[in-house]
Coordinates of C-alpha atoms (C1' of nucleotides) in Angstrom, one line a residue:
Chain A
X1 CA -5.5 31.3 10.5
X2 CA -7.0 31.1 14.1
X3 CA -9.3 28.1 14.5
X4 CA -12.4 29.1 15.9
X5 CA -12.9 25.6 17.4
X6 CA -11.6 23.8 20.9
X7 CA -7.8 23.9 20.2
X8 CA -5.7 21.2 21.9
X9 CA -2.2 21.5 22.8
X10 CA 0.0 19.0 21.0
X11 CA 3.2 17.0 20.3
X12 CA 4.7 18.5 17.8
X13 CA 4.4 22.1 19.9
X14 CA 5.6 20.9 22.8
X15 CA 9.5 22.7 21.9
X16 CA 7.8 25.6 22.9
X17 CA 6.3 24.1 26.6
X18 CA 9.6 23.3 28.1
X19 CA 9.7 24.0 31.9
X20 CA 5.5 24.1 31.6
X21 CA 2.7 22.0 32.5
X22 CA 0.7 20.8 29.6
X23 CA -2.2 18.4 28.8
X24 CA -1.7 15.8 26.4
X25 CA -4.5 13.4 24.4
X26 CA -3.7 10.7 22.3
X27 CA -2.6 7.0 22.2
X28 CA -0.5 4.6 23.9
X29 CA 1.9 3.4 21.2
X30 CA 4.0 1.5 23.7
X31 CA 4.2 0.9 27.2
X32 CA 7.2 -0.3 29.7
X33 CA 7.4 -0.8 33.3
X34 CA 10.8 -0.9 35.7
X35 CA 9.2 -1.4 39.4
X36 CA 8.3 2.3 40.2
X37 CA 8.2 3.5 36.6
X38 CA 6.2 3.3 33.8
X39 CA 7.4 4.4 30.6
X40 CA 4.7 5.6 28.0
X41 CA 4.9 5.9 24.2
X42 CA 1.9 8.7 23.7
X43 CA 0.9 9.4 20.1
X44 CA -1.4 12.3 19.3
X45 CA -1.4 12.3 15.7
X46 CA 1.1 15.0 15.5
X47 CA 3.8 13.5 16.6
X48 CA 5.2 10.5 19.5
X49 CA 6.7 11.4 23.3
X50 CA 7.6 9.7 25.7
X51 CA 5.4 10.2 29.1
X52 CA 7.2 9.1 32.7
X53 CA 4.7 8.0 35.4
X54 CA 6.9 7.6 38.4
X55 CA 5.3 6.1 41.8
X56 CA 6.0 8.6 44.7
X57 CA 4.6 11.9 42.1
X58 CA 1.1 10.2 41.8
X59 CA -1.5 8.6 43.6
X60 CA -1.8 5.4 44.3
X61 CA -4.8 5.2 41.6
X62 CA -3.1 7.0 38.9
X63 CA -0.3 4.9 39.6
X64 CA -1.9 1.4 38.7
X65 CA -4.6 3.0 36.2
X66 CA -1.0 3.5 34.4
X67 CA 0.5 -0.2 35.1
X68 CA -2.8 -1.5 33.6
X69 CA -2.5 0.5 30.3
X70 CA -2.2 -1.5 27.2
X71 CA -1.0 -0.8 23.3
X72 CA -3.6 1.8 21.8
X73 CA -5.4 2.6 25.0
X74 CA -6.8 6.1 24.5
X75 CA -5.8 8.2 27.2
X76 CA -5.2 12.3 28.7
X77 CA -2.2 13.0 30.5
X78 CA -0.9 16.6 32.1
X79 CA 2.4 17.2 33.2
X80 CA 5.8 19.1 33.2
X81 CA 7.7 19.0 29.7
X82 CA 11.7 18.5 30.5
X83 CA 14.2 18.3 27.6
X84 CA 15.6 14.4 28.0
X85 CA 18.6 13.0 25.9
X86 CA 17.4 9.4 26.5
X87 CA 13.2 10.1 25.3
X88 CA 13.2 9.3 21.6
X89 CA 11.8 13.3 20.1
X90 CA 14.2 14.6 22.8
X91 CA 11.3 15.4 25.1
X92 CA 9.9 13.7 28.4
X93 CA 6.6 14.8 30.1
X94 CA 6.6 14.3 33.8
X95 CA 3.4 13.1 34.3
X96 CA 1.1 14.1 37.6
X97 CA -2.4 13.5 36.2
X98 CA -3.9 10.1 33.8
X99 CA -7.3 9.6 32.8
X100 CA -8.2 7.1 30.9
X101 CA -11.1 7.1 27.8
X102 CA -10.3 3.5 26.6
X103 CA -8.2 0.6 28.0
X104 CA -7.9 -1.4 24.5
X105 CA -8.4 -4.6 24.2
X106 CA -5.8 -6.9 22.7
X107 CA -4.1 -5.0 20.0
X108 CA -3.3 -7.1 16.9
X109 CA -0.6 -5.0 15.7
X110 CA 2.4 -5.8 17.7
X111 CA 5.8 -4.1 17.7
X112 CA 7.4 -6.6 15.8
X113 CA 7.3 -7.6 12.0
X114 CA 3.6 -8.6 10.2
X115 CA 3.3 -9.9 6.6
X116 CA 1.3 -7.4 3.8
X117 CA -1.8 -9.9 4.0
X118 CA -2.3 -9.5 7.5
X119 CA -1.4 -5.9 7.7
X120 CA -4.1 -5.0 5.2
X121 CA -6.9 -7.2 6.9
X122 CA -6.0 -4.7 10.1
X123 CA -5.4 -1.9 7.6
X124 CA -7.8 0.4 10.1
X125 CA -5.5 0.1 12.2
X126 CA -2.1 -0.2 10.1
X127 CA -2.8 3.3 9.7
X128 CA -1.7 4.9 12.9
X129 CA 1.9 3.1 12.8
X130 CA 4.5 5.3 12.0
X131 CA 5.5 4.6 8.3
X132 CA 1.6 4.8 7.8
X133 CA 1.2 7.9 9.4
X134 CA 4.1 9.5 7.8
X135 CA 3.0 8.7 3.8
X136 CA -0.5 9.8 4.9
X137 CA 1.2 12.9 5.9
X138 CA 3.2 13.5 2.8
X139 CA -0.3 11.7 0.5
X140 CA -2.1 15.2 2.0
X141 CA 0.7 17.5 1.5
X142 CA 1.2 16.1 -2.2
X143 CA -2.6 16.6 -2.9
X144 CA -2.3 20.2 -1.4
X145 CA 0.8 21.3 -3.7
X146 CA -1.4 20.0 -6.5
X147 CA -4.1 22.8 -5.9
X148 CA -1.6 25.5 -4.9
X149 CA 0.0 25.3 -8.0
X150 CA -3.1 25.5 -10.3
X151 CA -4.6 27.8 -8.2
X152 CA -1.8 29.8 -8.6
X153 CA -1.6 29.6 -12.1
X154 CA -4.8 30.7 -13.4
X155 CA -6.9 27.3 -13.5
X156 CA -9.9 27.0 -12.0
X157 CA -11.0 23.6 -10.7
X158 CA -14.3 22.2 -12.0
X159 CA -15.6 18.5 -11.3
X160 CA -16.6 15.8 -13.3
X161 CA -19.1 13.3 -13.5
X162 CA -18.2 9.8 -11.6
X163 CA -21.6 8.2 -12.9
X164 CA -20.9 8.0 -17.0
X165 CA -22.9 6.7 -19.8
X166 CA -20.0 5.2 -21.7
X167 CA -16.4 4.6 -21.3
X168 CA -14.2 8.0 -21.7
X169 CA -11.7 6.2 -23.5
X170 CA -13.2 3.3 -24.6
X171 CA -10.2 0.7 -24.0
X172 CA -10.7 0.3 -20.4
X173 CA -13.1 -2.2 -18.6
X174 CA -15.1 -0.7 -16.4
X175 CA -17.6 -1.0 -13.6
X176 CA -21.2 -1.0 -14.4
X177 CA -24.0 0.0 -12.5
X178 CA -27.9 0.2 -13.1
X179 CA -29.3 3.3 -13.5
X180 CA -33.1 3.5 -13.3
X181 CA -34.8 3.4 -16.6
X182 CA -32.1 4.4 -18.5
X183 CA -30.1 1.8 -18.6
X184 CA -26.7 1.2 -17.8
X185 CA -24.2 3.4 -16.0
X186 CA -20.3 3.4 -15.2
X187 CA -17.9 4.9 -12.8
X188 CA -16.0 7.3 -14.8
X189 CA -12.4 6.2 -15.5
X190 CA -11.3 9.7 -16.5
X191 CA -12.3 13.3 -16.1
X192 CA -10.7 14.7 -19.0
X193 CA -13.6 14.5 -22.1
X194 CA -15.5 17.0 -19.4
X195 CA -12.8 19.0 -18.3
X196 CA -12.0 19.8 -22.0
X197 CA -15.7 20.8 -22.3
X198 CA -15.2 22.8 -19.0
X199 CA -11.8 24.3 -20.9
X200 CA -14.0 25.7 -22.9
X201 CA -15.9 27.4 -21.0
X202 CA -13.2 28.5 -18.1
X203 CA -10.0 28.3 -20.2
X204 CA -7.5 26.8 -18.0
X205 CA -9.2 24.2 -15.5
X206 CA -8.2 21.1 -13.5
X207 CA -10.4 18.5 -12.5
X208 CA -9.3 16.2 -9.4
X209 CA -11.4 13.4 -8.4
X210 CA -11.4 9.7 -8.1
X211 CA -10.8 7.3 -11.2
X212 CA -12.0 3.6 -11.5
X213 CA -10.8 0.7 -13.8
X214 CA -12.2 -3.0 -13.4
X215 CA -9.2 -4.1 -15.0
X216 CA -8.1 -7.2 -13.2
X217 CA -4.3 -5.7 -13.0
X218 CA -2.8 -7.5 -10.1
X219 CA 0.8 -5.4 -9.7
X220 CA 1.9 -3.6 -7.1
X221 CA 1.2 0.0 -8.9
X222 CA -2.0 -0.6 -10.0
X223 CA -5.3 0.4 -8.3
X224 CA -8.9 0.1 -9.5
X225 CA -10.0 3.1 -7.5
X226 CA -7.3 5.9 -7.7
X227 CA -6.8 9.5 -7.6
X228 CA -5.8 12.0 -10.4
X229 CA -5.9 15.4 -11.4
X230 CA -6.3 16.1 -14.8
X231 CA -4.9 19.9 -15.9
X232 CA -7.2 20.8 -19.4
X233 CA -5.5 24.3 -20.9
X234 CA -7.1 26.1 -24.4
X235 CA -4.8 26.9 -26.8
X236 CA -1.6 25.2 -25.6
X237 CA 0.6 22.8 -27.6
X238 CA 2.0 19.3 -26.4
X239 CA 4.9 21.5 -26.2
X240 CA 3.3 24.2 -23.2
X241 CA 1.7 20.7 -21.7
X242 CA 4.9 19.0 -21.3
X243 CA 6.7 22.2 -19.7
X244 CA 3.3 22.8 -17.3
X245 CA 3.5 18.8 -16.2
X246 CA 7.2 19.7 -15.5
X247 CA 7.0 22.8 -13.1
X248 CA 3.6 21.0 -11.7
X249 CA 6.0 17.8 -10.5
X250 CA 8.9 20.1 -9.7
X251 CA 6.1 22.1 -7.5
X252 CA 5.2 18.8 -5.9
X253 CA 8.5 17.6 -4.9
X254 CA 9.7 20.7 -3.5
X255 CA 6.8 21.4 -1.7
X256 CA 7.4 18.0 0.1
X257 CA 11.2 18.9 0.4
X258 CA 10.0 21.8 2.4
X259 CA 7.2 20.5 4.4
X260 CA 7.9 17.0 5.2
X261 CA 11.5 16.7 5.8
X262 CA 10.6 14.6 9.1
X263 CA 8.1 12.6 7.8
X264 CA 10.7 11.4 4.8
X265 CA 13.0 11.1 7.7
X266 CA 10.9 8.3 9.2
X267 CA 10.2 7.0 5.8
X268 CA 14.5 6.9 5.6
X269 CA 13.9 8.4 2.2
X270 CA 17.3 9.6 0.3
X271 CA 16.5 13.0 0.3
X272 CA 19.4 14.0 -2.3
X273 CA 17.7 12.0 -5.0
X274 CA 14.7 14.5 -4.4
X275 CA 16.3 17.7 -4.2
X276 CA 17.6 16.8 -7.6
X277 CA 13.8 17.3 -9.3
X278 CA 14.4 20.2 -11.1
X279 CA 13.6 21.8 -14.4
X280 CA 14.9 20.7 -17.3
X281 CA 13.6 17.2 -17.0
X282 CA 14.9 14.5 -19.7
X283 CA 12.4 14.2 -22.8
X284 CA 12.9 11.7 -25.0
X285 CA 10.5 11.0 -28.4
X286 CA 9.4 7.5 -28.5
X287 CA 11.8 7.6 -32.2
X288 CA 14.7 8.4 -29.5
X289 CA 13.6 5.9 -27.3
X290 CA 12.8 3.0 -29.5
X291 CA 16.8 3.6 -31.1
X292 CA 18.0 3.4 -27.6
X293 CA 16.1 0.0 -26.6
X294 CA 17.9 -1.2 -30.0
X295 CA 21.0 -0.4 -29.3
X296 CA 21.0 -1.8 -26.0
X297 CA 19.4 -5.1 -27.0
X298 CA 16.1 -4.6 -24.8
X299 CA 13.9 -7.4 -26.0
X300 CA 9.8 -6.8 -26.9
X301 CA 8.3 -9.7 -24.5
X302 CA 5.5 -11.5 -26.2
X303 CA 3.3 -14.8 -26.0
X304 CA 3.1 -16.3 -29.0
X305 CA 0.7 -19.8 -29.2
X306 CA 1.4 -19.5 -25.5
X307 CA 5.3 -19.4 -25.6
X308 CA 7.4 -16.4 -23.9
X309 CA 9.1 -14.8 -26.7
X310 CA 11.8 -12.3 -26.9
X311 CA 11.9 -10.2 -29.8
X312 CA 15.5 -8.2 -30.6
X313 CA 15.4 -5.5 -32.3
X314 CA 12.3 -3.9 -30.6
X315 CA 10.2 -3.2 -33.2
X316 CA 8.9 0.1 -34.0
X317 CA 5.4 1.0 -33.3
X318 CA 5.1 -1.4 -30.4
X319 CA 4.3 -0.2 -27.0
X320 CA 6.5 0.2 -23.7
X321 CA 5.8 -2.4 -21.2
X322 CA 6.9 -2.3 -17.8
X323 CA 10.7 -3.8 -19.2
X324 CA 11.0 -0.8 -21.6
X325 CA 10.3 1.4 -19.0
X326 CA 12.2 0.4 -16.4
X327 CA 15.5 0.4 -18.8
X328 CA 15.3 3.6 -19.9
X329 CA 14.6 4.7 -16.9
X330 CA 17.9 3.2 -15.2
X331 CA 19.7 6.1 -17.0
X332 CA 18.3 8.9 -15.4
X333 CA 18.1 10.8 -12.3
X334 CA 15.5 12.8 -12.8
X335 CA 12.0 12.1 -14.5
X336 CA 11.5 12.0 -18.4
X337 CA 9.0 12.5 -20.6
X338 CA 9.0 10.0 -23.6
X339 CA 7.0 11.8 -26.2
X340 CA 5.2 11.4 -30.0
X341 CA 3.6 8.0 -29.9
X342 CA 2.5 5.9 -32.4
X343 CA -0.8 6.5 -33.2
X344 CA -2.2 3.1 -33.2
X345 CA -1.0 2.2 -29.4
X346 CA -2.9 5.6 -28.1
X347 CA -6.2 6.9 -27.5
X348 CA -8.6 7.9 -30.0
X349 CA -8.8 11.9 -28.8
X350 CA -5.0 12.6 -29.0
X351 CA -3.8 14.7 -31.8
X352 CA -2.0 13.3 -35.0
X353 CA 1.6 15.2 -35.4
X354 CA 1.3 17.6 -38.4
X355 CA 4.5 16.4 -39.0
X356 CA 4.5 12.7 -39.3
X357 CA 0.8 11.1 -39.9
X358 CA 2.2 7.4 -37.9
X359 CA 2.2 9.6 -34.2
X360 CA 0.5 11.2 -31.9
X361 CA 1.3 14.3 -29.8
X362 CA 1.1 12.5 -26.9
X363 CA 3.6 12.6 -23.8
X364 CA 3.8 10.5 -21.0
X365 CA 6.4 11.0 -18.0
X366 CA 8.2 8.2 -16.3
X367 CA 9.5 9.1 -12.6
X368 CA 13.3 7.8 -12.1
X369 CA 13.9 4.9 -9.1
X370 CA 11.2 2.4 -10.9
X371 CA 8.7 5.5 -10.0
X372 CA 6.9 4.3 -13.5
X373 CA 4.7 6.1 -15.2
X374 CA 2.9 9.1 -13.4
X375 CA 1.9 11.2 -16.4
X376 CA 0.1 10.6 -19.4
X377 CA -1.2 13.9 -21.7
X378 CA -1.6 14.6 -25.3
X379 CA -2.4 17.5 -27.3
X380 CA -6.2 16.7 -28.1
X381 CA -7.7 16.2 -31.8
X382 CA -9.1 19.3 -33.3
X383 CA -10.0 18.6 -36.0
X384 CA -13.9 17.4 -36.5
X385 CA -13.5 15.2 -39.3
X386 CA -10.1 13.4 -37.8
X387 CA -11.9 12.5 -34.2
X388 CA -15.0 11.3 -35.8
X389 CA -12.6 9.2 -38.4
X390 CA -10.4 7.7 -35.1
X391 CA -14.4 7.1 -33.2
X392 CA -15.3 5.3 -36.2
X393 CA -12.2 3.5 -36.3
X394 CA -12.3 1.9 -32.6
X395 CA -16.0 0.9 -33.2
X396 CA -17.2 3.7 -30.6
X397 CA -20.8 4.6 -30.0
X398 CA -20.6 7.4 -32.3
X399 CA -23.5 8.6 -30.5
X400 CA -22.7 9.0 -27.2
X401 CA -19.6 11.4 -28.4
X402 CA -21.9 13.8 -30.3
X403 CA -22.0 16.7 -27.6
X404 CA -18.0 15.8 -27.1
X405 CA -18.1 16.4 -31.4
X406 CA -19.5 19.5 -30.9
X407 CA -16.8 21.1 -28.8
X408 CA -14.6 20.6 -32.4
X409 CA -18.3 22.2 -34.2
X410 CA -18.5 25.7 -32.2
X411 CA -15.3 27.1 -32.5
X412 CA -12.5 24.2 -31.8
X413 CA -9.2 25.8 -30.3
X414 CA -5.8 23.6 -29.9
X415 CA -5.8 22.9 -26.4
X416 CA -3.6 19.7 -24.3
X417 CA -4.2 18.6 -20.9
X418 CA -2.9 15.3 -18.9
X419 CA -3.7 12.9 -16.2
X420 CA -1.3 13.2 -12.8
X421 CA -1.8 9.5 -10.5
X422 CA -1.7 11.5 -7.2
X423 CA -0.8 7.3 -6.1
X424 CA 1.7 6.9 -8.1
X425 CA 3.4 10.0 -7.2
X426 CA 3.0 9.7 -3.7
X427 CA 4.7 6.0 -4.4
X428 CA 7.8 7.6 -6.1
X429 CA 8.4 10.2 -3.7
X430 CA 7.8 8.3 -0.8
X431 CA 9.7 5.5 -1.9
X432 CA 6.9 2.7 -0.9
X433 CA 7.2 -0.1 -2.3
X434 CA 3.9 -1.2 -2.9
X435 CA 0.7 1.5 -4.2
X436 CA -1.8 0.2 -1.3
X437 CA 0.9 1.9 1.5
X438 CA -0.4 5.1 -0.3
X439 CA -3.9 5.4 -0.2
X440 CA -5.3 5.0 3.0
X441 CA -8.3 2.1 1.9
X442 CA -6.9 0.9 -1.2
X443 CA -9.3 -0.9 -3.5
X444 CA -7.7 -4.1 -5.4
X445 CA -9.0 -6.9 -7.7
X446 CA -9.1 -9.6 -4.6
X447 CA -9.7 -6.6 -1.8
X448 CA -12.2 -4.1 -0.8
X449 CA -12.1 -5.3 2.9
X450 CA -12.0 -2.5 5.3
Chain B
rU1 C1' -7.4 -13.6 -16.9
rC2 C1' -2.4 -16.3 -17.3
rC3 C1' 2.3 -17.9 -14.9
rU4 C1' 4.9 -18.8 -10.1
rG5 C1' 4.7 -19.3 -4.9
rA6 C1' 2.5 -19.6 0.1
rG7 C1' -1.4 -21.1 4.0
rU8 C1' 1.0 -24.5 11.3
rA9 C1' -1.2 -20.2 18.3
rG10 C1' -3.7 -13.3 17.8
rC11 C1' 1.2 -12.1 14.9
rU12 C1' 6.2 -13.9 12.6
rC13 C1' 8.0 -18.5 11.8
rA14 C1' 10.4 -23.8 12.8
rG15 C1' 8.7 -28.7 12.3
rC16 C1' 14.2 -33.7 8.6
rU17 C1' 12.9 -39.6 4.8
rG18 C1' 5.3 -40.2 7.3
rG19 C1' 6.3 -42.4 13.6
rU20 C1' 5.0 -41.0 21.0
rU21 C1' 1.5 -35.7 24.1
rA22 C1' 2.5 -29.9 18.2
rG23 C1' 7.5 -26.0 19.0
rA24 C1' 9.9 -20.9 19.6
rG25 C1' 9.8 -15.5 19.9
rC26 C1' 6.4 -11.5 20.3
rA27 C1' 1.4 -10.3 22.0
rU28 C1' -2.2 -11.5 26.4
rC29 C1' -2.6 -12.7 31.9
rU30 C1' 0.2 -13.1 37.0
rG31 C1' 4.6 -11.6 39.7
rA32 C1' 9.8 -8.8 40.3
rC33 C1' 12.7 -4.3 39.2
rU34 C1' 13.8 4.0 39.4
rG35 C1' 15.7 4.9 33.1
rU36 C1' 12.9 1.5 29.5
rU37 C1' 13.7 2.4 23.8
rA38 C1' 11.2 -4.3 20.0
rA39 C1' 13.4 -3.7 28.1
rU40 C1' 14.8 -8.0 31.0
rC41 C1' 13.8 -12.1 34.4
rA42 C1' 10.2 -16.0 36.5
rG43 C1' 5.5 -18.4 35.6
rA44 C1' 0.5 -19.3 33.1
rG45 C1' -3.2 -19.7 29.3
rG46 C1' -3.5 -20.1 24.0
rG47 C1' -3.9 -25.0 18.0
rU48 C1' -10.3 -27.8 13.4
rC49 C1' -1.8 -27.6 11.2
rG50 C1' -6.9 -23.2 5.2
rG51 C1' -11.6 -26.7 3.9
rG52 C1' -13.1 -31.5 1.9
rG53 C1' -11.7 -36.2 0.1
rG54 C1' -8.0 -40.2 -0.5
rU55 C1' -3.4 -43.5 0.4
rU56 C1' -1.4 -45.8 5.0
rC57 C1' -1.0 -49.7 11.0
rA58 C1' 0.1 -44.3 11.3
rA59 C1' -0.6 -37.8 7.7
rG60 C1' 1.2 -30.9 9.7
rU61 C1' 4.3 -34.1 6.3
rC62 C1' 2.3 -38.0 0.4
rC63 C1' -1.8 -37.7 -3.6
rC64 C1' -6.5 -35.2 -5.6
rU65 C1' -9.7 -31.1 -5.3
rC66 C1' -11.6 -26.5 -3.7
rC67 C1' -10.8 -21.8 -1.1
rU68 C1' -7.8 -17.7 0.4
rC69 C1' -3.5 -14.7 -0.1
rA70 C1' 1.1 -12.9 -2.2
rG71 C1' 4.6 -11.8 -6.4
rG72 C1' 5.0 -11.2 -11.8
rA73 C1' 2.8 -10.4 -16.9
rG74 C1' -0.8 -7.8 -20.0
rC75 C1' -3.7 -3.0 -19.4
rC76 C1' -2.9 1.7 -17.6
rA77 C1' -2.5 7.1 -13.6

RNA sequence: UCCUGAGUAGCUCAGCUGGUUAGAGCAUCUGACUGUUAAUCAGAGGGUCGGGGGUUCAAGUCCCUCCUCAGGAGCCA
C-alpha cells in the first residue's frame, strides 16, 4: 500500500540508490575521526550505514559541524551511495551535505559492556541499540502473525474488559483499584471468562490485550504487566484446541523465519533449531509425563518446616515446577504439549475428562531450549451444575459468576480456548535470556521506572 | 514473600592481612592523523567508596542497621 504521508528514503532501501544521491535522517550511533575524515555510524530505524565526511568535498562548516558530532546526535545527511567492502551493511554514502537537529549531550550508553541494572535505568534509551532494536523488530512481527492467522481462520477479534469486578480465576493476586461508589476494581488478569461469552455470540474469537498479576514473582520469565492472546472456539474439543495452538505457533515461527532472518542474524539466533517448528509437535499427558519423571529419578522440591526436601518418586497429582519442566523438556526439539491435569492443581472453569473424574482437559505447551511454558488452554466446563460445584468449591463469590453461569443456562455448547504469552514467545524465539529484553517498558515487582 | 549474592568516577571493574594524596579502561573535553570498524597516540577534568551508626591512633577494607539492585524458589502466560 502507498502511504499517503511524507515518505522518507531509508537504509534499508538504499541497495536500490547505488550510484545516486540520497538524503538520509537518523542517528549517530558512532563516530570516528582520521585527520581529514570522519567516519559516521548513521541509524535511521531501518537499518545502520556508514556515512564518510571527507575534508576537501565539504565546506569548511560542514566539515567541523561533523568533527563536533557526538553518540546519538540527531542529524540529515545527503550524499552519493557507493558499494564499499570495508562499511559494515556493504554500503558507504559519500557525504556532501550535514545538518544538524541535535548535538546530544553526553550519552550514557557507551559502546562497551553495561550491567542489566544500569541498562534498564536507561531502558529509553537501551532501546535503539541493536540487539534492542532487533527483538522489538521480531516482538512486532510475532504480534502481527498472531492476527494474520486468526484472521485468517475465521475468528474475529473482540476485546475485554481491563477494569474487572473480581478475579477471572480466582488464584491470582491482583491489583486493586477504587472505583467510585461501587467499590473496588481490578486490572483484569485474563480475558478468557469474556471472550467465552463473546464465543458465544461470534463463534470463533480471539481476544489480545494486556494481562496483569501482583504476584511478587521475581524470575526472569515473569512479568506483572504482559501480553496474551487468548483464541475462545464453540464447539471444539481439547483435542481441535491443542491442534489450533499447534498451527498458531508453527504460523508464528515461520512467519519470523521468513521476515526476520536479519534481525535473528544480529540476535546470532541458531536458525536450524527454528526451522525445525513444525507440525506434529510432541504431546505428552501429564500420566506420560509423571512415569517419565519417575523413571528418571526427577525429585518433587518441597519445604517442609522450612527444610529443602527432595521427594523421589514424584508423586502423582503434584504440579510441574520449573525442575519438571525444564527435564522433560531437555528431550525435545520441538515444543510439547503436556496434557490432562489433575483436577485439583487447575482452574475451576476447565472441563473434568469424561474419562477419568481425577483430570482435567487441560493442555499446556512448553517451548524446547528452556522456552518454558507459553501455552496454557483447557476444554471449558459445560456443564451448569459441575462449574457451580468447582465455584463453590474454591470459596468464589458465587455471585459475581452468575452472568458467566448463564452462558452454561441458555444453550451451553463444548467449546476450548487458551492463553498465548506473546513475552514468552518472543523470549523463546528470540533466544533472550531475560523477559524484560522483550517488552519494550517492562513492568516488575521492584521496577516501573521509565 | 523466602533463600543467595552485589553496591568504589557517567559506565565496566581493580583495590591484598585495616596503614601516606583513591586506580585502570571506556565515555567527556583539547590536540595529531585520508580508511576507522569497541580506531590509535598525547594531554586534561571527573569520587559523600549506597545511607546511618560503631570499633580503632587509623576504615573503601572489620561489626551493626537500613536502602537499592541482581539471581533462584513458589505462582503462572
Amino acid at each position: 500500500m502507498e502511504s499517503r504521508y511524507k515518505t522518507y528514503q531509508y537504509v534499508e532501501q538504499l541497495p536500490q540508490f547505488v550510484g545516486n544521491e540520497v538524503e538520509l535522517r537518523g542517528w549517530v550511533q558512532n563516530k570516528t575521526e582520521k585527520g581529514k575524515l570522519v567516519f559516521i555510524i548513521l541509524r535511521d530505524g531501518t537499518g545502520i550505514t556508514q556515512c564518510v565526511i571527507f575534508k576537501n568535498n565539504v565546506t569548511e562548516e560542514i566539515f567541523s559541524n561533523a568533527k563536533s558530532l557526538t553518540q546519538e546526535s540527531s542529524i540529515y545527511i545527503k550524499g552519493t551511495v557507493r558499494a564499499e567492502e570495508r562499511a559494515p551493511g556493504g554500503f558507504e554514502i559519500d557525504v556532501t551535505e550535514l545538518n544538524v537537529y541535535n548535538i546530544a549531550k553526553f550519552y550514557p550508553i557507551t559502546p562497551k559492556e553495561h550491567g542489566d541494572a544500569f541498562l534498564m535505568e536507561v531502558r529509553h534509551l537501551w532501546l535503539r541499540s541493536s540487539r534492542q532494536h532487533a527483538i522489538m523488530r521480531i516482538r512486532s512481527s510475532v504480534i502481527k502473525a498472531i492476527k494474520d492467522f486468526f484472521d485468517g481462520n475465521g475468528f474475529k477479534q473482540m476485546d475485554s474488559p481491563i477494569l474487572t469486578p473480581s478475579a477471572c480465576e480466582g488464584t491470582s493476586t491482583l491489583f486493586e483499584t477504587k472505583y467510585f461508589d461501587i467499590g473496588s476494581a481490578y486490572l483484569s488478569q485474563s480475558g478468557q471468562l469474556y471472550a467465552e461469552a463473546t464465543a458465544m455470540a461470534l463463534g470463533r474469537v480471539y481476544t489480545f490485550g494486556p494481562a496483569f498479576r501482583a504476584e511478587l514473582s521475581k524470575t526472569r520469565k515473569h512479568l506483572t504487566e504482559f501480553w496474551m492472546v487468548e483464541p475462545e472456539m464453540a464447539f471444539f474439543d481439547l483435542n481441535d484446541d491443542m491442534d489450533l495452538a499447534e498451527d498458531l505457533v508453527e504460523y508464528i515461527v515461520q512467519y519470523v523465519l521468513k521476515n526476520n532472518l536479519k534481525e535473528l542474524s544480529v540476535l546470532e539466533r541458531d536458525i536450524s533449531k527454528l526451522e525445525n517448528i513444525k507440525r506434529p509437535f510432541y504431546r505428552l499427558s501429564y500420566d506420560e509425563a509423571v512415569d517419565w519423571l519417575q523413571k528418571n529419578k526427577i525429585p518433587l522440591k518441597k519445604k517442609i518446616n522450612g527444610q529443602d526436601v527432595d521427594i523421589v518418586p514424584f508423586p502423582w497429582g503434584e504440579d510441574f515446577g520449573s525442575p519438571q519442566e525444564e527435564a522433560l523438556m531437555e528431550q525435545f526439539d520441538k515444543p510439547c504439549i503436556i496434557h490432562r491435569y489433575p483436577s485439583d492443581v487447575k482452574a475451576f472453569y476447565m472441563k473434568r475428562d469424561p474419562n477419568n473424574s481425577k483430570v482435567v482437559l487441560a493442555m499446556d505447551m512448553l517451548a524446547p531450549e528452556k522456552g518454558g511454558e507459553i501455552i496454557g488452554g483447557s476444554q471449558r466446563e459445560d456443564d451448569e451444575n459441575l462449574l457451580l460445584e468447582r465455584i463453590r468449591k474454591e470459596n468464589l463469590p458465587e455471585d459475581d459468576y452468575q452472568w458467566y453461569l448463564d452462558l452454561r443456562r441458555f444453550g451451553s455448547v463444548p467449546h476450548s480456548g487458551f492463553g498465548l504469552g506473546v513475552e514468552r514467545t518472543v523470549k523463546w524465539i528470540t533466544g533472550a535470556s531475560h523477559i524484560r529484553e522483550v517488552i519494550p517498558f517492562p513492568r516488575m515487582i521492584y521496577r516501573i521506572y521509565p
